[in-house]
Amino acid sequence: QKEVEQNSGPLSVPEGAIASLNCTYSDRVSQSFFWYRQYSGKSPELIMSIYSNGDKEDGRFTAQLNKASQYVSLLIRDSQPSDSATYLCASYSGAGSYQLTFGKGTKLSVIP
Amino acid sequence: SAVISQKPSRDICQRGTSLTIQCQVDSQVTMMFWYRQQPGQSLTLIATANQGSEATYESGFVIDKFPISRPNLTFSTLTVSNMSPEDSSIYLCSVGQGVRNGYTFGSGTRLTVV
């Protein structure tokens, strides 16, 4: 069974610090990975996708993928109180199905 | 990315009744999904809505309880039938535009069954 694991948190960081969110996955053939941000009472919003080993940067966000370790991370630099949300990690494995497998999410609180 | 209009945004329903949720996309999409998110939980896939054929349901979800229509590549409905309080949840439609581009979610329907 495909699983995506995340620490539920809450993860608290001071404003301006780097927030590090981690995710592991069980399906070795997983091809693509996504980070979604979900504010309370809102639907998930895609913020990063990654499918190659290494780092991918977009503004203050950096996604990191290590397929050998089956590990995905999201770094948020210069964290802002507006980054306070639940971050969902998701994987896509292909194999005839287009569905994503989601982790339970990590709740991030950025303290002013 | 695609723009999704989902409605209703919320509803309070009596047990035993049914509610139909609509999802309209501003462009043709091949992949459309329906998810449920219970309070404080992550997303659980209910089914994949297939255009012109029966939906593909995940384990634990059945067509009689969650009938889905997908008449074309821009529209789908999910019906929650014979509702009980356990069906109180947020229901979300999602569309895919290529697995490397990720999937976009509608704004969700917050359902409360009393």
PDB file of C-alpha atoms in Angstrom:
ATOM      1  CA  GLN A   1       0.000   0.000   0.000  1.00  0.00           C
ATOM      2  CA  LYS A   2       1.304   3.384  -0.976  1.00  0.00           C
ATOM      3  CA  GLU A   3       1.964   5.638   1.988  1.00  0.00           C
ATOM      4  CA  VAL A   4       3.209   9.149   2.454  1.00  0.00           C
ATOM      5  CA  GLU A   5       4.357   9.994   5.962  1.00  0.00           C
ATOM      6  CA  GLN A   6       4.694  13.423   7.528  1.00  0.00           C
ATOM      7  CA  ASN A   7       5.175  14.658  11.055  1.00  0.00           C
ATOM      8  CA  SER A   8       1.873  16.168  12.087  1.00  0.00           C
ATOM      9  CA  GLY A   9       3.524  18.943  14.061  1.00  0.00           C
ATOM     10  CA  PRO A  10       2.786  21.533  15.028  1.00  0.00           C
ATOM     11  CA  LEU A  11       6.093  22.928  13.883  1.00  0.00           C
ATOM     12  CA  SER A  12       6.764  26.359  15.339  1.00  0.00           C
ATOM     13  CA  VAL A  13       9.421  28.677  13.963  1.00  0.00           C
ATOM     14  CA  PRO A  14      10.135  32.337  14.630  1.00  0.00           C
ATOM     15  CA  GLU A  15       9.471  34.879  11.930  1.00  0.00           C
ATOM     16  CA  GLY A  16      12.446  35.161   9.562  1.00  0.00           C
ATOM     17  CA  ALA A  17      13.727  31.652  10.284  1.00  0.00           C
ATOM     18  CA  ILE A  18      13.878  28.680   7.929  1.00  0.00           C
ATOM     19  CA  ALA A  19      11.038  26.195   8.237  1.00  0.00           C
ATOM     20  CA  SER A  20      11.905  22.632   7.239  1.00  0.00           C
ATOM     21  CA  LEU A  21       9.094  20.219   6.410  1.00  0.00           C
ATOM     22  CA  ASN A  22       9.792  16.574   5.728  1.00  0.00           C
ATOM     23  CA  CYS A  23       8.039  13.734   3.995  1.00  0.00           C
ATOM     24  CA  THR A  24       8.857  10.090   3.270  1.00  0.00           C
ATOM     25  CA  TYR A  25       7.110   7.789   0.849  1.00  0.00           C
ATOM     26  CA  SER A  26       6.849   4.044   0.604  1.00  0.00           C
ATOM     27  CA  ASP A  27       6.240   3.463  -3.106  1.00  0.00           C
ATOM     28  CA  ARG A  28       9.671   3.282  -4.709  1.00  0.00           C
ATOM     29  CA  VAL A  29       8.266   3.859  -8.183  1.00  0.00           C
ATOM     30  CA  SER A  30       6.749   7.215  -7.259  1.00  0.00           C
ATOM     31  CA  GLN A  31       7.586   9.679  -9.988  1.00  0.00           C
ATOM     32  CA  SER A  32       6.438  13.140  -8.959  1.00  0.00           C
ATOM     33  CA  PHE A  33       5.956  14.892  -5.673  1.00  0.00           C
ATOM     34  CA  PHE A  34       3.944  17.905  -4.669  1.00  0.00           C
ATOM     35  CA  TRP A  35       3.686  20.260  -1.748  1.00  0.00           C
ATOM     36  CA  TYR A  36       0.325  21.829  -1.044  1.00  0.00           C
ATOM     37  CA  ARG A  37      -0.435  24.589   1.428  1.00  0.00           C
ATOM     38  CA  GLN A  38      -3.821  24.546   3.128  1.00  0.00           C
ATOM     39  CA  TYR A  39      -5.047  27.413   5.244  1.00  0.00           C
ATOM     40  CA  SER A  40      -7.677  26.620   7.815  1.00  0.00           C
ATOM     41  CA  GLY A  41     -11.088  26.352   6.166  1.00  0.00           C
ATOM     42  CA  LYS A  42      -9.637  26.583   2.668  1.00  0.00           C
ATOM     43  CA  SER A  43      -8.825  24.065  -0.045  1.00  0.00           C
ATOM     44  CA  PRO A  44      -5.245  22.924  -0.765  1.00  0.00           C
ATOM     45  CA  GLU A  45      -3.122  25.147  -2.974  1.00  0.00           C
ATOM     46  CA  LEU A  46      -0.201  23.739  -4.948  1.00  0.00           C
ATOM     47  CA  ILE A  47       3.038  25.534  -4.130  1.00  0.00           C
ATOM     48  CA  MET A  48       5.786  23.244  -5.417  1.00  0.00           C
ATOM     49  CA  SER A  49       6.267  20.180  -7.568  1.00  0.00           C
ATOM     50  CA  ILE A  50       9.446  18.150  -8.029  1.00  0.00           C
ATOM     51  CA  TYR A  51      10.277  15.005  -9.969  1.00  0.00           C
ATOM     52  CA  SER A  52      14.077  15.004 -10.328  1.00  0.00           C
ATOM     53  CA  ASN A  53      16.614  14.320  -7.617  1.00  0.00           C
ATOM     54  CA  GLY A  54      18.067  17.450  -6.118  1.00  0.00           C
ATOM     55  CA  ASP A  55      16.740  20.867  -5.293  1.00  0.00           C
ATOM     56  CA  LYS A  56      14.123  23.031  -6.947  1.00  0.00           C
ATOM     57  CA  GLU A  57      13.788  26.628  -5.882  1.00  0.00           C
ATOM     58  CA  ASP A  58      10.873  29.016  -6.323  1.00  0.00           C
ATOM     59  CA  GLY A  59      11.150  32.285  -4.442  1.00  0.00           C
ATOM     60  CA  ARG A  60      11.346  31.541  -0.724  1.00  0.00           C
ATOM     61  CA  PHE A  61      10.482  27.873  -1.268  1.00  0.00           C
ATOM     62  CA  THR A  62      12.925  25.056  -2.008  1.00  0.00           C
ATOM     63  CA  ALA A  63      11.813  21.499  -2.583  1.00  0.00           C
ATOM     64  CA  GLN A  64      14.342  18.709  -2.204  1.00  0.00           C
ATOM     65  CA  LEU A  65      14.008  15.165  -3.495  1.00  0.00           C
ATOM     66  CA  ASN A  66      16.143  12.132  -2.719  1.00  0.00           C
ATOM     67  CA  LYS A  67      14.703   9.110  -4.476  1.00  0.00           C
ATOM     68  CA  ALA A  68      17.307   6.734  -3.043  1.00  0.00           C
ATOM     69  CA  SER A  69      16.192   7.637   0.472  1.00  0.00           C
ATOM     70  CA  GLN A  70      12.525   8.072  -0.582  1.00  0.00           C
ATOM     71  CA  TYR A  71      12.554  11.468   1.021  1.00  0.00           C
ATOM     72  CA  VAL A  72      11.075  14.820   0.062  1.00  0.00           C
ATOM     73  CA  SER A  73      11.418  18.078   1.915  1.00  0.00           C
ATOM     74  CA  LEU A  74      10.232  21.648   1.676  1.00  0.00           C
ATOM     75  CA  LEU A  75      12.268  24.551   3.000  1.00  0.00           C
ATOM     76  CA  ILE A  76      10.662  27.915   3.549  1.00  0.00           C
ATOM     77  CA  ARG A  77      13.188  30.717   3.959  1.00  0.00           C
ATOM     78  CA  ASP A  78      12.457  33.969   5.760  1.00  0.00           C
ATOM     79  CA  SER A  79       9.271  32.480   7.207  1.00  0.00           C
ATOM     80  CA  GLN A  80       6.364  34.875   7.578  1.00  0.00           C
ATOM     81  CA  PRO A  81       3.273  34.643   9.779  1.00  0.00           C
ATOM     82  CA  SER A  82       1.287  34.301   6.537  1.00  0.00           C
ATOM     83  CA  ASP A  83       3.080  30.981   5.968  1.00  0.00           C
ATOM     84  CA  SER A  84       1.243  29.539   8.970  1.00  0.00           C
ATOM     85  CA  ALA A  85      -0.820  26.716   7.485  1.00  0.00           C
ATOM     86  CA  THR A  86      -0.913  22.960   7.086  1.00  0.00           C
ATOM     87  CA  TYR A  87       1.482  21.650   4.430  1.00  0.00           C
ATOM     88  CA  LEU A  88       0.503  18.489   2.605  1.00  0.00           C
ATOM     89  CA  CYS A  89       2.995  16.281   0.803  1.00  0.00           C
ATOM     90  CA  ALA A  90       1.673  14.185  -2.085  1.00  0.00           C
ATOM     91  CA  SER A  91       3.153  11.626  -4.442  1.00  0.00           C
ATOM     92  CA  TYR A  92       2.222  10.330  -7.859  1.00  0.00           C
ATOM     93  CA  SER A  93       3.309   6.834  -8.810  1.00  0.00           C
ATOM     94  CA  GLY A  94       1.784   6.324 -12.225  1.00  0.00           C
ATOM     95  CA  ALA A  95       1.250   2.640 -12.950  1.00  0.00           C
ATOM     96  CA  GLY A  96      -2.057   3.236 -14.670  1.00  0.00           C
ATOM     97  CA  SER A  97      -3.522   5.508 -12.034  1.00  0.00           C
ATOM     98  CA  TYR A  98      -3.431   9.277 -12.050  1.00  0.00           C
ATOM     99  CA  GLN A  99      -4.316   9.709  -8.421  1.00  0.00           C
ATOM    100  CA  LEU A 100      -2.155  11.397  -5.826  1.00  0.00           C
ATOM    101  CA  THR A 101      -1.409   9.896  -2.432  1.00  0.00           C
ATOM    102  CA  PHE A 102      -1.438  12.496   0.338  1.00  0.00           C
ATOM    103  CA  GLY A 103       0.273  12.605   3.687  1.00  0.00           C
ATOM    104  CA  LYS A 104      -1.622  13.748   6.766  1.00  0.00           C
ATOM    105  CA  GLY A 105       0.043  17.151   6.654  1.00  0.00           C
ATOM    106  CA  THR A 106       2.312  19.154   8.931  1.00  0.00           C
ATOM    107  CA  LYS A 107       0.906  22.189  10.695  1.00  0.00           C
ATOM    108  CA  LEU A 108       3.333  25.091  10.617  1.00  0.00           C
ATOM    109  CA  SER A 109       3.098  28.094  12.929  1.00  0.00           C
ATOM    110  CA  VAL A 110       5.323  31.089  12.305  1.00  0.00           C
ATOM    111  CA  ILE A 111       5.609  33.145  15.453  1.00  0.00           C
ATOM    112  CA  PRO A 112       5.940  36.937  14.992  1.00  0.00           C
TER     113      PRO A 112
ATOM    114  CA  SER B   1      -3.766  26.374 -14.220  1.00  0.00           C
ATOM    115  CA  ALA B   2      -7.427  25.472 -14.518  1.00  0.00           C
ATOM    116  CA  VAL B   3     -10.027  27.477 -12.640  1.00  0.00           C
ATOM    117  CA  ILE B   4     -12.597  25.360 -10.839  1.00  0.00           C
ATOM    118  CA  SER B   5     -16.007  26.481  -9.664  1.00  0.00           C
ATOM    119  CA  GLN B   6     -17.462  24.199  -7.028  1.00  0.00           C
ATOM    120  CA  LYS B   7     -20.857  24.584  -5.466  1.00  0.00           C
ATOM    121  CA  PRO B   8     -22.489  24.703  -3.053  1.00  0.00           C
ATOM    122  CA  SER B   9     -19.748  26.016  -0.787  1.00  0.00           C
ATOM    123  CA  ARG B  10     -21.548  24.696   2.260  1.00  0.00           C
ATOM    124  CA  ASP B  11     -24.803  23.075   3.246  1.00  0.00           C
ATOM    125  CA  ILE B  12     -26.587  21.712   6.276  1.00  0.00           C
ATOM    126  CA  CYS B  13     -28.688  18.678   5.444  1.00  0.00           C
ATOM    127  CA  GLN B  14     -31.084  16.370   7.219  1.00  0.00           C
ATOM    128  CA  ARG B  15     -30.097  12.759   7.657  1.00  0.00           C
ATOM    129  CA  GLY B  16     -31.535  10.471   5.031  1.00  0.00           C
ATOM    130  CA  THR B  17     -31.494  13.103   2.302  1.00  0.00           C
ATOM    131  CA  SER B  18     -29.085  13.532  -0.623  1.00  0.00           C
ATOM    132  CA  LEU B  19     -26.892  16.402  -1.765  1.00  0.00           C
ATOM    133  CA  THR B  20     -25.395  16.903  -5.212  1.00  0.00           C
ATOM    134  CA  ILE B  21     -22.144  18.831  -5.500  1.00  0.00           C
ATOM    135  CA  GLN B  22     -21.161  20.373  -8.807  1.00  0.00           C
ATOM    136  CA  CYS B  23     -17.711  21.037 -10.210  1.00  0.00           C
ATOM    137  CA  GLN B  24     -17.261  23.190 -13.316  1.00  0.00           C
ATOM    138  CA  VAL B  25     -13.833  23.712 -14.919  1.00  0.00           C
ATOM    139  CA  ASP B  26     -12.946  26.543 -17.263  1.00  0.00           C
ATOM    140  CA  SER B  27     -11.066  24.240 -19.648  1.00  0.00           C
ATOM    141  CA  GLN B  28     -11.227  20.656 -20.793  1.00  0.00           C
ATOM    142  CA  VAL B  29      -9.412  18.305 -18.455  1.00  0.00           C
ATOM    143  CA  THR B  30      -8.870  14.607 -18.705  1.00  0.00           C
ATOM    144  CA  MET B  31      -8.400  13.829 -15.049  1.00  0.00           C
ATOM    145  CA  MET B  32     -11.000  14.761 -12.469  1.00  0.00           C
ATOM    146  CA  PHE B  33     -11.200  13.428  -8.940  1.00  0.00           C
ATOM    147  CA  TRP B  34     -13.421  13.680  -5.889  1.00  0.00           C
ATOM    148  CA  TYR B  35     -11.878  13.796  -2.419  1.00  0.00           C
ATOM    149  CA  ARG B  36     -13.194  13.890   1.112  1.00  0.00           C
ATOM    150  CA  GLN B  37     -11.451  15.646   3.975  1.00  0.00           C
ATOM    151  CA  GLN B  38     -12.775  14.936   7.437  1.00  0.00           C
ATOM    152  CA  PRO B  39     -12.061  17.411  10.228  1.00  0.00           C
ATOM    153  CA  GLY B  40      -8.370  17.565  11.052  1.00  0.00           C
ATOM    154  CA  GLN B  41      -7.561  14.853   8.543  1.00  0.00           C
ATOM    155  CA  SER B  42      -5.836  14.651   5.203  1.00  0.00           C
ATOM    156  CA  LEU B  43      -7.442  14.021   1.840  1.00  0.00           C
ATOM    157  CA  THR B  44      -9.031  10.705   0.986  1.00  0.00           C
ATOM    158  CA  LEU B  45      -9.773   9.914  -2.632  1.00  0.00           C
ATOM    159  CA  ILE B  46     -13.373   8.866  -3.200  1.00  0.00           C
ATOM    160  CA  ALA B  47     -13.264   8.209  -6.924  1.00  0.00           C
ATOM    161  CA  THR B  48     -11.898   9.178 -10.294  1.00  0.00           C
ATOM    162  CA  ALA B  49     -14.576  10.679 -12.511  1.00  0.00           C
ATOM    163  CA  ASN B  50     -14.239   9.263 -16.001  1.00  0.00           C
ATOM    164  CA  GLN B  51     -15.771  11.063 -18.948  1.00  0.00           C
ATOM    165  CA  GLY B  52     -18.357   8.909 -20.694  1.00  0.00           C
ATOM    166  CA  SER B  53     -18.003   5.917 -18.414  1.00  0.00           C
ATOM    167  CA  GLU B  54     -18.581   4.854 -14.849  1.00  0.00           C
ATOM    168  CA  ALA B  55     -16.405   6.381 -12.160  1.00  0.00           C
ATOM    169  CA  THR B  56     -13.618   4.369 -10.575  1.00  0.00           C
ATOM    170  CA  TYR B  57     -14.173   4.098  -6.835  1.00  0.00           C
ATOM    171  CA  GLU B  58     -11.577   3.610  -4.136  1.00  0.00           C
ATOM    172  CA  SER B  59     -11.828   0.970  -1.473  1.00  0.00           C
ATOM    173  CA  GLY B  60     -14.521   1.846   1.029  1.00  0.00           C
ATOM    174  CA  PHE B  61     -16.570   3.980  -1.357  1.00  0.00           C
ATOM    175  CA  VAL B  62     -19.446   2.644  -3.445  1.00  0.00           C
ATOM    176  CA  ILE B  63     -21.494   3.971  -6.305  1.00  0.00           C
ATOM    177  CA  ASP B  64     -24.812   3.657  -4.490  1.00  0.00           C
ATOM    178  CA  LYS B  65     -23.606   5.996  -1.770  1.00  0.00           C
ATOM    179  CA  PHE B  66     -21.550   8.375  -3.920  1.00  0.00           C
ATOM    180  CA  PRO B  67     -22.890   8.378  -7.478  1.00  0.00           C
ATOM    181  CA  ILE B  68     -20.773  10.476  -9.828  1.00  0.00           C
ATOM    182  CA  SER B  69     -21.543  11.893 -13.230  1.00  0.00           C
ATOM    183  CA  ARG B  70     -19.055  13.209 -15.790  1.00  0.00           C
ATOM    184  CA  PRO B  71     -21.004  14.150 -18.915  1.00  0.00           C
ATOM    185  CA  ASN B  72     -18.127  16.060 -20.537  1.00  0.00           C
ATOM    186  CA  LEU B  73     -14.538  17.165 -19.987  1.00  0.00           C
ATOM    187  CA  THR B  74     -15.443  20.309 -18.032  1.00  0.00           C
ATOM    188  CA  PHE B  75     -18.133  19.198 -15.595  1.00  0.00           C
ATOM    189  CA  SER B  76     -18.786  16.592 -12.918  1.00  0.00           C
ATOM    190  CA  THR B  77     -21.151  16.022 -10.041  1.00  0.00           C
ATOM    191  CA  LEU B  78     -20.852  14.016  -6.843  1.00  0.00           C
ATOM    192  CA  THR B  79     -23.983  13.033  -4.940  1.00  0.00           C
ATOM    193  CA  VAL B  80     -23.832  12.069  -1.286  1.00  0.00           C
ATOM    194  CA  SER B  81     -26.833   9.808  -0.819  1.00  0.00           C
ATOM    195  CA  ASN B  82     -28.878   8.814   2.211  1.00  0.00           C
ATOM    196  CA  MET B  83     -26.726  10.991   4.394  1.00  0.00           C
ATOM    197  CA  SER B  84     -25.831  10.318   8.008  1.00  0.00           C
ATOM    198  CA  PRO B  85     -23.853  12.508  10.439  1.00  0.00           C
ATOM    199  CA  GLU B  86     -20.756  10.471   9.570  1.00  0.00           C
ATOM    200  CA  ASP B  87     -20.876  12.033   6.096  1.00  0.00           C
ATOM    201  CA  SER B  88     -20.208  15.468   7.575  1.00  0.00           C
ATOM    202  CA  SER B  89     -17.000  16.488   5.879  1.00  0.00           C
ATOM    203  CA  ILE B  90     -15.458  18.713   3.255  1.00  0.00           C
ATOM    204  CA  TYR B  91     -15.809  17.400  -0.272  1.00  0.00           C
ATOM    205  CA  LEU B  92     -13.361  18.588  -2.898  1.00  0.00           C
ATOM    206  CA  CYS B  93     -13.092  18.132  -6.622  1.00  0.00           C
ATOM    207  CA  SER B  94      -9.668  18.168  -8.215  1.00  0.00           C
ATOM    208  CA  VAL B  95      -8.436  18.286 -11.777  1.00  0.00           C
ATOM    209  CA  GLY B  96      -5.120  17.310 -13.271  1.00  0.00           C
ATOM    210  CA  GLN B  97      -3.309  18.910 -16.165  1.00  0.00           C
ATOM    211  CA  GLY B  98      -0.344  16.623 -16.358  1.00  0.00           C
ATOM    212  CA  VAL B  99       1.199  14.756 -13.468  1.00  0.00           C
ATOM    213  CA  ARG B 100       4.251  16.988 -13.460  1.00  0.00           C
ATOM    214  CA  ASN B 101       2.107  20.079 -13.075  1.00  0.00           C
ATOM    215  CA  GLY B 102       0.169  18.845 -10.091  1.00  0.00           C
ATOM    216  CA  TYR B 103      -3.522  18.936  -9.513  1.00  0.00           C
ATOM    217  CA  THR B 104      -5.769  21.879  -8.732  1.00  0.00           C
ATOM    218  CA  PHE B 105      -8.550  21.787  -6.170  1.00  0.00           C
ATOM    219  CA  GLY B 106     -11.933  23.414  -6.117  1.00  0.00           C
ATOM    220  CA  SER B 107     -12.878  25.564  -3.163  1.00  0.00           C
ATOM    221  CA  GLY B 108     -14.657  22.685  -1.462  1.00  0.00           C
ATOM    222  CA  THR B 109     -18.121  21.950  -0.107  1.00  0.00           C
ATOM    223  CA  ARG B 110     -18.491  21.889   3.658  1.00  0.00           C
ATOM    224  CA  LEU B 111     -21.289  19.464   4.437  1.00  0.00           C
ATOM    225  CA  THR B 112     -22.938  19.119   7.835  1.00  0.00           C
ATOM    226  CA  VAL B 113     -25.520  16.396   8.339  1.00  0.00           C
ATOM    227  CA  VAL B 114     -27.888  16.810  11.275  1.00  0.00           C
TER     228      VAL B 114
END
